[in-house]
Amino acid sequence: MPSPLILVNLKTYKEGTGNRAHQIATAAQLVARESGVTIGIAPGYIDLHPLCHHFAIPVYAQHVDGYEPGAHTGHITADALKAAGAAGSLINHSERRLTLAEIESSVRALQTHKLTAVICSNNEVTSAGAAALGPEYVAIEPPELIGSGVSVSKANPEIIKRSVAAVHAVNPKVRVLTGAGIQSGECVKIAMDLGTDGVLLASSVVKATDPATVLRDLISKL
Ligand code: G3P
């Protein structure tokens, strides 16, 4: 059974950009090595290549376009992510929604390059739809709880349970993450007990004065 994944999305937070992205990656690598838990980060594009170069943790993009290399100005290809050393990409994050056709082409582009696809969803119905596209992960995040400081694990455990069931009914090989307001070891434990394979989170780590302390707490009950 693969290790749980703790995936930290740095979004475009000022506290997650440039030197600060390196500090968070340093903390993530330290805690991953101490614990053996897989901790990945999803920085902005500008920071992606340097982080891949300097750290041994999995680095994910926050978005990818399903284009082949060529005349596509202002897009990011899976080919470019592979060349930069990325492990995979988020797709269809709540703050970067895509059409169904775009989601499908992004998944295929990642898989062509043997990169991990994490499709984000907002409820159990879209989670089932996402699973039908055969990504490695579906990440269920109720949009109203994102960045709220209120954990999905405590505020809406039912949506996690229903999404895990919906995803596995479509494709039992697809792993499930959950996110929105995740901030403690207890939140992570509840999510795992409900059948997920890890969590996708942002603000509790990115905005922390000491990200390593928060990360140690997050993995403390695994
Ligand atoms: O991608 C993770 C994110 O949407 C959850 O954000 O700040 O609620 O952990 P946050």
Short mmCIF file of C-alpha atoms and ligand atoms in Angstrom, two decimals:
data_model
loop_
_atom_site.label_atom_id
_atom_site.label_comp_id
_atom_site.label_asym_id
_atom_site.label_seq_id
_atom_site.Cartn_x
_atom_site.Cartn_y
_atom_site.Cartn_z
CA MET A 1 0.00 0.00 0.00
CA PRO A 2 1.53 3.38 -1.01
CA SER A 3 2.42 5.91 1.68
CA PRO A 4 -0.23 8.56 2.39
CA LEU A 5 0.36 11.77 0.43
CA ILE A 6 0.40 15.13 2.16
CA LEU A 7 0.31 17.62 -0.72
CA VAL A 8 0.87 21.29 0.09
CA ASN A 9 -0.43 23.72 -2.52
CA LEU A 10 1.48 27.01 -2.27
CA LYS A 11 -1.11 28.73 -4.54
CA THR A 12 -0.01 32.30 -5.30
CA TYR A 13 0.38 33.18 -1.64
CA LYS A 14 3.15 35.70 -1.03
CA GLU A 15 4.14 33.46 1.90
CA GLY A 16 4.62 30.59 -0.58
CA THR A 17 6.64 32.34 -3.27
CA GLY A 18 10.38 32.70 -3.94
CA ASN A 19 12.63 32.23 -0.87
CA ARG A 20 9.60 31.36 1.19
CA ALA A 21 8.77 28.49 -1.22
CA HIS A 22 12.30 27.20 -0.60
CA GLN A 23 11.77 27.45 3.18
CA ILE A 24 8.53 25.45 2.97
CA ALA A 25 10.21 22.86 0.73
CA THR A 26 13.08 22.61 3.25
CA ALA A 27 10.57 21.97 6.05
CA ALA A 28 8.65 19.44 3.94
CA GLN A 29 11.81 17.52 3.06
CA LEU A 30 12.98 17.52 6.69
CA VAL A 31 9.67 16.20 8.03
CA ALA A 32 9.33 13.67 5.19
CA ARG A 33 12.80 12.30 6.00
CA GLU A 34 12.10 12.18 9.74
CA SER A 35 8.76 10.40 9.31
CA GLY A 36 8.90 8.45 6.05
CA VAL A 37 5.61 10.09 5.02
CA THR A 38 5.42 11.42 1.46
CA ILE A 39 5.09 15.21 1.54
CA GLY A 40 4.79 16.97 -1.79
CA ILE A 41 4.49 20.63 -2.66
CA ALA A 42 2.76 22.43 -5.51
CA PRO A 43 4.50 25.79 -6.04
CA GLY A 44 3.85 28.40 -8.70
CA TYR A 45 5.51 27.80 -12.07
CA ILE A 46 8.35 30.27 -11.45
CA ASP A 47 9.48 28.26 -8.43
CA LEU A 48 8.82 24.81 -9.86
CA HIS A 49 12.12 24.11 -11.62
CA PRO A 50 14.42 25.37 -8.83
CA LEU A 51 12.49 23.37 -6.24
CA CYS A 52 12.69 20.22 -8.39
CA HIS A 53 16.42 20.83 -8.74
CA HIS A 54 17.19 21.45 -5.05
CA PHE A 55 14.83 19.08 -3.24
CA ALA A 56 14.10 15.35 -3.31
CA ILE A 57 10.40 15.68 -2.42
CA PRO A 58 7.72 15.37 -5.13
CA VAL A 59 6.97 18.73 -6.73
CA TYR A 60 3.62 19.20 -8.48
CA ALA A 61 2.38 21.93 -10.81
CA GLN A 62 -0.87 23.68 -9.87
CA HIS A 63 -2.25 23.35 -13.40
CA VAL A 64 -1.29 21.86 -16.77
CA ASP A 65 -2.66 22.36 -20.28
CA GLY A 66 -3.29 19.30 -22.43
CA TYR A 67 -1.21 20.60 -25.34
CA GLU A 68 1.71 19.10 -27.16
CA PRO A 69 4.78 21.36 -27.39
CA GLY A 70 4.39 23.89 -30.20
CA ALA A 71 2.66 27.15 -30.97
CA HIS A 72 0.63 27.66 -27.77
CA THR A 73 1.63 30.96 -26.20
CA GLY A 74 1.13 31.32 -22.47
CA HIS A 75 0.35 27.67 -21.79
CA ILE A 76 2.14 25.06 -19.73
CA THR A 77 2.66 21.61 -21.19
CA ALA A 78 3.19 18.26 -19.50
CA ASP A 79 6.35 18.02 -21.60
CA ALA A 80 7.69 21.19 -19.93
CA LEU A 81 6.72 19.90 -16.48
CA LYS A 82 8.57 16.64 -17.16
CA ALA A 83 11.65 18.52 -18.34
CA ALA A 84 11.54 20.66 -15.18
CA GLY A 85 11.50 17.55 -12.98
CA ALA A 86 7.91 17.70 -11.73
CA ALA A 87 6.20 14.64 -10.29
CA GLY A 88 2.76 15.58 -11.59
CA SER A 89 0.12 18.27 -11.53
CA LEU A 90 -3.13 19.35 -10.01
CA ILE A 91 -5.91 19.63 -12.60
CA ASN A 92 -9.17 21.57 -12.26
CA HIS A 93 -8.45 23.10 -8.86
CA SER A 94 -11.41 25.07 -7.53
CA GLU A 95 -9.42 28.24 -8.22
CA ARG A 96 -8.52 27.07 -11.77
CA ARG A 97 -11.57 25.28 -13.15
CA LEU A 98 -11.46 23.61 -16.60
CA THR A 99 -13.95 22.12 -19.03
CA LEU A 100 -14.43 18.35 -19.02
CA ALA A 101 -12.59 18.09 -22.35
CA GLU A 102 -9.67 20.09 -20.97
CA ILE A 103 -9.49 17.93 -17.86
CA GLU A 104 -9.38 14.81 -20.00
CA SER A 105 -6.63 16.14 -22.27
CA SER A 106 -4.60 17.29 -19.26
CA VAL A 107 -4.81 13.81 -17.69
CA ARG A 108 -3.72 12.19 -20.97
CA ALA A 109 -0.84 14.64 -21.41
CA LEU A 110 0.44 13.91 -17.91
CA GLN A 111 0.10 10.17 -18.30
CA THR A 112 1.91 10.23 -21.65
CA HIS A 113 4.85 11.67 -19.73
CA LYS A 114 4.41 9.29 -16.77
CA LEU A 115 3.44 12.15 -14.48
CA THR A 116 0.86 11.90 -11.69
CA ALA A 117 -2.57 13.43 -12.34
CA VAL A 118 -4.52 14.85 -9.38
CA ILE A 119 -7.99 15.94 -10.52
CA CYS A 120 -9.71 18.23 -8.03
CA SER A 121 -13.47 17.95 -7.54
CA ASN A 122 -16.10 19.72 -5.48
CA ASN A 123 -18.57 16.95 -4.56
CA GLU A 124 -19.19 13.23 -4.93
CA VAL A 125 -20.81 13.56 -8.37
CA THR A 126 -17.85 15.35 -9.92
CA SER A 127 -15.52 13.01 -8.00
CA ALA A 128 -17.13 10.05 -9.79
CA GLY A 129 -16.81 11.86 -13.13
CA ALA A 130 -13.17 12.61 -12.42
CA ALA A 131 -12.51 8.96 -11.52
CA ALA A 132 -13.91 7.90 -14.90
CA LEU A 133 -10.98 9.71 -16.54
CA GLY A 134 -8.53 7.38 -14.77
CA PRO A 135 -6.23 9.80 -12.94
CA GLU A 136 -3.90 8.59 -10.19
CA TYR A 137 -5.77 10.77 -7.65
CA VAL A 138 -9.08 12.58 -7.22
CA ALA A 139 -8.97 15.34 -4.59
CA ILE A 140 -12.34 16.28 -3.14
CA GLU A 141 -12.44 19.86 -1.79
CA PRO A 142 -15.75 21.58 -0.88
CA PRO A 143 -15.10 25.10 -2.24
CA GLU A 144 -16.91 26.85 0.60
CA LEU A 145 -14.42 25.45 3.12
CA ILE A 146 -11.25 26.25 1.16
CA GLY A 147 -9.14 28.77 3.06
CA SER A 148 -11.83 29.02 5.72
CA GLY A 149 -9.87 27.53 8.60
CA VAL A 150 -12.79 25.09 9.03
CA SER A 151 -11.71 21.54 8.24
CA VAL A 152 -13.65 19.38 5.78
CA SER A 153 -12.81 16.42 8.04
CA LYS A 154 -14.81 17.95 10.87
CA ALA A 155 -17.38 20.11 9.05
CA ASN A 156 -18.36 17.63 6.32
CA PRO A 157 -16.96 14.12 6.86
CA GLU A 158 -19.97 12.74 4.96
CA ILE A 159 -18.80 14.30 1.69
CA ILE A 160 -15.45 12.56 2.11
CA LYS A 161 -17.10 9.22 2.77
CA ARG A 162 -19.49 9.61 -0.16
CA SER A 163 -16.71 10.72 -2.50
CA VAL A 164 -14.45 7.80 -1.60
CA ALA A 165 -17.36 5.43 -2.31
CA ALA A 166 -18.26 7.22 -5.56
CA VAL A 167 -14.68 7.18 -6.83
CA HIS A 168 -14.07 3.54 -5.95
CA ALA A 169 -17.39 2.48 -7.48
CA VAL A 170 -16.13 3.89 -10.78
CA ASN A 171 -12.49 2.85 -10.50
CA PRO A 172 -11.08 1.24 -7.34
CA LYS A 173 -7.50 1.96 -8.46
CA VAL A 174 -7.97 5.73 -8.21
CA ARG A 175 -6.66 7.11 -4.92
CA VAL A 176 -8.58 9.82 -3.08
CA LEU A 177 -7.32 12.95 -1.34
CA THR A 178 -9.41 15.48 0.49
CA GLY A 179 -8.78 19.10 1.33
CA ALA A 180 -10.15 22.42 2.58
CA GLY A 181 -9.26 23.73 6.01
CA ILE A 182 -6.99 20.78 6.88
CA GLN A 183 -4.79 21.97 9.73
CA SER A 184 -3.93 19.23 12.23
CA GLY A 185 -3.04 15.60 12.71
CA GLU A 186 -6.59 14.98 13.80
CA CYS A 187 -7.97 16.34 10.49
CA VAL A 188 -5.59 14.06 8.58
CA LYS A 189 -6.47 11.03 10.72
CA ILE A 190 -10.22 11.54 10.21
CA ALA A 191 -9.68 11.84 6.45
CA MET A 192 -7.58 8.67 6.36
CA ASP A 193 -10.07 6.78 8.55
CA LEU A 194 -12.78 7.73 6.04
CA GLY A 195 -10.83 5.96 3.30
CA THR A 196 -8.69 8.66 1.72
CA ASP A 197 -5.05 8.24 0.77
CA GLY A 198 -3.95 11.63 2.06
CA VAL A 199 -4.76 15.32 2.01
CA LEU A 200 -4.38 18.40 -0.17
CA LEU A 201 -3.92 21.57 1.86
CA ALA A 202 -2.53 25.07 1.69
CA SER A 203 -3.00 27.89 4.18
CA SER A 204 -2.24 26.11 7.46
CA VAL A 205 1.27 25.30 6.21
CA VAL A 206 1.91 28.19 3.83
CA LYS A 207 0.93 30.88 6.31
CA ALA A 208 2.59 29.24 9.32
CA THR A 209 5.50 30.99 11.00
CA ASP A 210 7.13 27.58 11.34
CA PRO A 211 5.90 25.20 8.59
CA ALA A 212 7.88 22.24 9.99
CA THR A 213 5.93 22.37 13.26
CA VAL A 214 2.60 22.29 11.40
CA LEU A 215 3.79 19.48 9.11
CA ARG A 216 4.94 17.40 12.10
CA ASP A 217 1.50 17.84 13.66
CA LEU A 218 -0.24 16.94 10.37
CA ILE A 219 1.55 13.60 10.14
CA SER A 220 1.55 12.91 13.89
CA LYS A 221 -1.39 10.44 13.89
CA LEU A 222 -0.46 8.43 10.79
O1 G3P B 1 -5.43 23.05 -2.77
C1 G3P B 1 -5.64 23.07 -1.40
C2 G3P B 1 -6.63 24.07 -1.02
O2 G3P B 1 -7.59 24.40 -1.94
C3 G3P B 1 -7.13 23.98 0.38
O3 G3P B 1 -6.76 25.20 0.90
O4 G3P B 1 -6.11 26.77 2.63
O5 G3P B 1 -8.16 25.40 2.91
O6 G3P B 1 -5.93 24.31 3.08
P1 G3P B 1 -6.75 25.42 2.48
#
